[in-house]
CSV table of C-alpha atoms and ligand atoms in Angstrom, one decimal:
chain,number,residue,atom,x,y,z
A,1,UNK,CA,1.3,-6.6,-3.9
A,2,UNK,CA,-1.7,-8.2,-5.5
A,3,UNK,CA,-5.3,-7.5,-4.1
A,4,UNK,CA,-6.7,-11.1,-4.5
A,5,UNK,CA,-5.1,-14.4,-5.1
A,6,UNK,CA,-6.8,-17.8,-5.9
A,7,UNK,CA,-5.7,-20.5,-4.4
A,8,UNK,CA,-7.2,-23.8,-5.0
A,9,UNK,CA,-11.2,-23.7,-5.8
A,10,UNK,CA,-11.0,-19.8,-3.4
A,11,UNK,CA,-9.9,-16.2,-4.1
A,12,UNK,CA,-8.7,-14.2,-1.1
A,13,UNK,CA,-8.8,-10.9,-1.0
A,14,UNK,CA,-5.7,-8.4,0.4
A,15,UNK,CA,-6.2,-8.1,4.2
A,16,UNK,CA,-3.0,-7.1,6.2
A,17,UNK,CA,0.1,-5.8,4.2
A,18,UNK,CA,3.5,-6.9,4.8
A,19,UNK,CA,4.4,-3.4,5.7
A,20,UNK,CA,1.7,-3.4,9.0
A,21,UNK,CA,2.8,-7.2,9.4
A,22,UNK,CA,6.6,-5.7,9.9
A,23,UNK,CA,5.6,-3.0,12.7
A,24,UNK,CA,3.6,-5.0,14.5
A,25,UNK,CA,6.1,-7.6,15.0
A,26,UNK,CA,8.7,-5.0,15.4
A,27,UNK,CA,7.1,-3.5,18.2
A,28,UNK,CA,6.2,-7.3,19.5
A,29,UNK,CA,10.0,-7.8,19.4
A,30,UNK,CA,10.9,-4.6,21.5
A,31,UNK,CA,8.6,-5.6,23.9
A,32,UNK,CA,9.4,-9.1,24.9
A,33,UNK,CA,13.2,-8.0,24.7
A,34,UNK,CA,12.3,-5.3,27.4
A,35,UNK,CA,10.7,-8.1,29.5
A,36,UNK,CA,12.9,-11.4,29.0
A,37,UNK,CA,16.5,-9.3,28.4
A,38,UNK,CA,18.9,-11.0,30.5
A,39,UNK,CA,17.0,-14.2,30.9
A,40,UNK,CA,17.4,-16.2,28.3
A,41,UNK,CA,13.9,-17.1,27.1
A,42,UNK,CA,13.6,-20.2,24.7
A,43,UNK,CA,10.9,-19.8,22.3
A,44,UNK,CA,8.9,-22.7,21.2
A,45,UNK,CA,7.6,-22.1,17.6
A,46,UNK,CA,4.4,-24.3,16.8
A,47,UNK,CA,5.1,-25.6,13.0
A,48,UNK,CA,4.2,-25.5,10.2
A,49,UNK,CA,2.2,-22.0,10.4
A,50,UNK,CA,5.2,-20.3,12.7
A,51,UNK,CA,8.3,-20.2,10.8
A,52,UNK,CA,7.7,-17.2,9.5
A,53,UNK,CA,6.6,-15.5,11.9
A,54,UNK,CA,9.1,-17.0,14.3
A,55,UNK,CA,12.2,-15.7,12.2
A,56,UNK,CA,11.2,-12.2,11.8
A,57,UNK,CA,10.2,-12.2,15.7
A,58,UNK,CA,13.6,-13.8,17.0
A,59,UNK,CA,15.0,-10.9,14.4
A,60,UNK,CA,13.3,-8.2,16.2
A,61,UNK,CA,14.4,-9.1,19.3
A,62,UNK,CA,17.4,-7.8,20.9
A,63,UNK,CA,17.9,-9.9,23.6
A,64,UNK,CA,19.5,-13.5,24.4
A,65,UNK,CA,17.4,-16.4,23.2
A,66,UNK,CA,16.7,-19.8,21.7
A,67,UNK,CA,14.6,-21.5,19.8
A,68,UNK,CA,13.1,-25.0,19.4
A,69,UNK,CA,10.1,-26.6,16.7
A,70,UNK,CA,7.0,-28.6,17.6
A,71,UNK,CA,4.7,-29.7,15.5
A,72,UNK,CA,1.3,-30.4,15.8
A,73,UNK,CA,-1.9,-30.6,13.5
A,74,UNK,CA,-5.5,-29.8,13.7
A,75,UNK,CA,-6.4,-28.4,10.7
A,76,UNK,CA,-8.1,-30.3,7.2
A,77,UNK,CA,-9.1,-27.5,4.3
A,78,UNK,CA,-10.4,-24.7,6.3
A,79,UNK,CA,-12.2,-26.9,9.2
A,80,UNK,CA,-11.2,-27.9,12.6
A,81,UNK,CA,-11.5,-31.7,12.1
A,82,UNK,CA,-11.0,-31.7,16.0
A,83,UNK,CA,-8.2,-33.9,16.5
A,84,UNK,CA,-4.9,-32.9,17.5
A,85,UNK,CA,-1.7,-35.2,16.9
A,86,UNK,CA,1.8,-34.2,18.4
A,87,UNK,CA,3.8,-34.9,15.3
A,88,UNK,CA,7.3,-33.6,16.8
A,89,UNK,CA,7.8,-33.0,20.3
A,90,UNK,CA,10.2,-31.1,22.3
A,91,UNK,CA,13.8,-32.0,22.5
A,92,UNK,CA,15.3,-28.7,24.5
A,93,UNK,CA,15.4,-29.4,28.5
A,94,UNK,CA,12.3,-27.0,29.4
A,95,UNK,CA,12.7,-27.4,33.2
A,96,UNK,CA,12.8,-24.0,34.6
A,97,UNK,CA,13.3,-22.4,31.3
A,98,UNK,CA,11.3,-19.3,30.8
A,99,UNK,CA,9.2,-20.3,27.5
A,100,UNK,CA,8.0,-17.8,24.9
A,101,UNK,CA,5.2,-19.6,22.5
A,102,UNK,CA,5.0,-18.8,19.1
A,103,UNK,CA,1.7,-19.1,17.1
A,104,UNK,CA,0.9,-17.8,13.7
A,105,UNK,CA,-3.4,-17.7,14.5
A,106,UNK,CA,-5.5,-19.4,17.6
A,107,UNK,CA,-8.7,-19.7,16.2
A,108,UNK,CA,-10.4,-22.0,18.9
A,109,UNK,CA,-7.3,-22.4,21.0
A,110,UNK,CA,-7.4,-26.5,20.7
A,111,UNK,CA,-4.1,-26.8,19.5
A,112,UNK,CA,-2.7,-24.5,22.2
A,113,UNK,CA,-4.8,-25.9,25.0
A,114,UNK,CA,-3.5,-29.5,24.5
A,115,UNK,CA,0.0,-28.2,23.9
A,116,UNK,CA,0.1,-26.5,27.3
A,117,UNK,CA,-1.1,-29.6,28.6
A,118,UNK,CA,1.6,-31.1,27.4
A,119,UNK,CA,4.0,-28.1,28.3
A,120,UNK,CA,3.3,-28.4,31.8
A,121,UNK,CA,4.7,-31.8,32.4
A,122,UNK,CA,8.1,-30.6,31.3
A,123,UNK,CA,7.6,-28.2,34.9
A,124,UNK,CA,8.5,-24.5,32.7
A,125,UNK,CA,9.6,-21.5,35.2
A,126,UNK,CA,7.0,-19.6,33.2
A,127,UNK,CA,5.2,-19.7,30.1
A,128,UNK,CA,3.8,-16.9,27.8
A,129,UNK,CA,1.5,-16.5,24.7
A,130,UNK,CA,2.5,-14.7,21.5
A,131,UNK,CA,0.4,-15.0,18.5
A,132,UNK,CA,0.6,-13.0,15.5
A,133,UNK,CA,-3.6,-13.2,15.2
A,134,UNK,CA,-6.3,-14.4,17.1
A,135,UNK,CA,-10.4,-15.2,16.4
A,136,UNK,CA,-11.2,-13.4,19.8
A,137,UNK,CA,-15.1,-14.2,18.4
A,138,UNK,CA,-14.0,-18.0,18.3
A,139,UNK,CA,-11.4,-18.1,21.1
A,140,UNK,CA,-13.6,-16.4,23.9
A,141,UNK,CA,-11.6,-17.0,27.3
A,142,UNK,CA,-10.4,-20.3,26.4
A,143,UNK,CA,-7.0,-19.3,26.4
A,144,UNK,CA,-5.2,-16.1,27.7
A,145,UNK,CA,-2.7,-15.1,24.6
A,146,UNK,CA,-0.4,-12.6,26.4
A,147,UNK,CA,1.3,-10.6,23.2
A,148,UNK,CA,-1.6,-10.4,19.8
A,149,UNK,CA,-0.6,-8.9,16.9
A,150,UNK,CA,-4.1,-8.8,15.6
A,151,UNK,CA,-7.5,-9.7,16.5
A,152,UNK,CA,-9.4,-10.6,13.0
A,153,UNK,CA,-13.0,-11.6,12.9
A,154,UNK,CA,-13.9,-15.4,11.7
A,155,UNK,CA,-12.7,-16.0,8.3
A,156,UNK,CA,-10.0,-18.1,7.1
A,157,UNK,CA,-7.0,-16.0,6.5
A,158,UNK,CA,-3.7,-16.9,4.4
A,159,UNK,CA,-0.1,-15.8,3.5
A,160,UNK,CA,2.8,-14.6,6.5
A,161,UNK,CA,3.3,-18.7,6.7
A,162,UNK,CA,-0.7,-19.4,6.9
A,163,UNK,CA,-1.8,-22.0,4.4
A,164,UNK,CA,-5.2,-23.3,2.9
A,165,UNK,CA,-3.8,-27.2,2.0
A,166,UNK,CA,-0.5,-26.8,1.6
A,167,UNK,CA,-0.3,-23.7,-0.1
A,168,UNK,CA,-0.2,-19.8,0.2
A,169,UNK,CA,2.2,-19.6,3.0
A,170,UNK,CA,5.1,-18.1,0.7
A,171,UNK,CA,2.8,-14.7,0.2
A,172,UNK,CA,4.2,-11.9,2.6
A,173,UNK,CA,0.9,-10.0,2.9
A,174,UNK,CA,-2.2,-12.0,4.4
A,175,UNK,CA,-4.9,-12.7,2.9
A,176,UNK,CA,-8.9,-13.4,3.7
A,177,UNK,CA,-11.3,-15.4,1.9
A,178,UNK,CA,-13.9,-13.6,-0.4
A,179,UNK,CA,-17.0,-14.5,0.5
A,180,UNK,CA,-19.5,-15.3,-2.3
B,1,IMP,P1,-7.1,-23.9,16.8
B,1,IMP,O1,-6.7,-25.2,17.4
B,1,IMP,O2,-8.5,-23.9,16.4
B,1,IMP,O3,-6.8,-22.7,17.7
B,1,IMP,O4,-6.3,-23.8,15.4
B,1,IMP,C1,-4.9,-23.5,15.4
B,1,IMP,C2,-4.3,-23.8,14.1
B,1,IMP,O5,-5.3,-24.0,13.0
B,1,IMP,C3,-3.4,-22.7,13.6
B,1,IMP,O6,-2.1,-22.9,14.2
B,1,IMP,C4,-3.4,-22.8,12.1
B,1,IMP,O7,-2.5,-23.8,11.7
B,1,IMP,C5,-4.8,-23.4,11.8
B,1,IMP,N1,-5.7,-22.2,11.5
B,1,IMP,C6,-6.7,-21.7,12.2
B,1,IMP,N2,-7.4,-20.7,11.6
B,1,IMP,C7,-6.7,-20.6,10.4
B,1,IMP,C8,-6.9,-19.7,9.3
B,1,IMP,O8,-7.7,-18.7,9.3
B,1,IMP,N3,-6.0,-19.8,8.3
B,1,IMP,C9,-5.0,-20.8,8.2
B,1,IMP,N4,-4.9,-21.7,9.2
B,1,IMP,C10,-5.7,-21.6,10.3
């Protein structure tokens, strides 16, 4: 694995290996198995950042479940620009499904707020959080995330599916800007 990459005009520097990545989401997977076995749960994967993260969670879990894409947008370069589209919404009959959202990062938990919002008018048994990382220093109490596989400080992180315009999300490890 390689210590920095450079991506566009930035170099990122090695942050969380693969190899942690893997054991957090293994032990992720064992525990919403031991909570939802029996019960079908239908994750709902927020694209583009979730795919990979979303395959190697439904892999870790040993349990019944399906899956279904959305897609929203928030993000420009490595600002918020603030405005939130629905690109693709949700196709799956949600009423009185037991939902399992997938995120790859909630930084100020826009995205996620809005999506609920719209989650709710689809009248889910129950919803829960799962995000592979969260900006706790951003987020504050905006959100309630109810399974975090790591809380990172405020910089823009890459790689594991996270991109900076387009690119980077093939890299298994992740990655956090250099500052300087
Ligand atoms: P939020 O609406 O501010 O919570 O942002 C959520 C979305 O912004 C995530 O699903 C990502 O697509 C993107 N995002 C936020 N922080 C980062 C980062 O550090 N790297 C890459 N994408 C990010």
């Amino acid at each position: 694995m390689k210590k920095e990459v450079t991506v566009h005009d930035k170099t990122f520097e090695l942050y969380i290996s693969a190899e942690k990545i893997q054991e957090r989401v293994d032990e992720i997977g064992k525990a919403i198995s031991a909570e939802f076995k029996g019960r079908n749960p239908l994750f709902v994967s927020i694209l583009n950042g979730s795919f990979v993260f979303t395959a190697d969670i439904m892999r870790a879990c040993d349990l019944e479940c399906e899956v279904s894409f959305v897609k929203l947008s928030s993000y420009e370069g490595t600002q918020t620009t603030g405005k939130i589209k629905t690109l693709i919404g949700l196709d799956n009959n949600i009423a009185g499904r037991e939902v399992i959202i997938l995120e790859d990062i909630v930084d100020t938990g826009n995205t996620l707020t809005h999506f609920l919002e719209i989650l709710d008018t689809y009248d889910p048994k129950s919803v829960t959080l799962v995000s592979l990382l969260t900006k706790p220093e951003v987020l504050k109490d905006r959100v309630k995330v109810d399974q975090i596989g790591f809380e990172i400080p405020n910089k823009f992180v890459i790689g594991y599916g996270l991109d900076y315009d387009g690119l980077a999300r093939n890299l298994k490890d992740i990655y956090q800007l250099k500052e300087g």
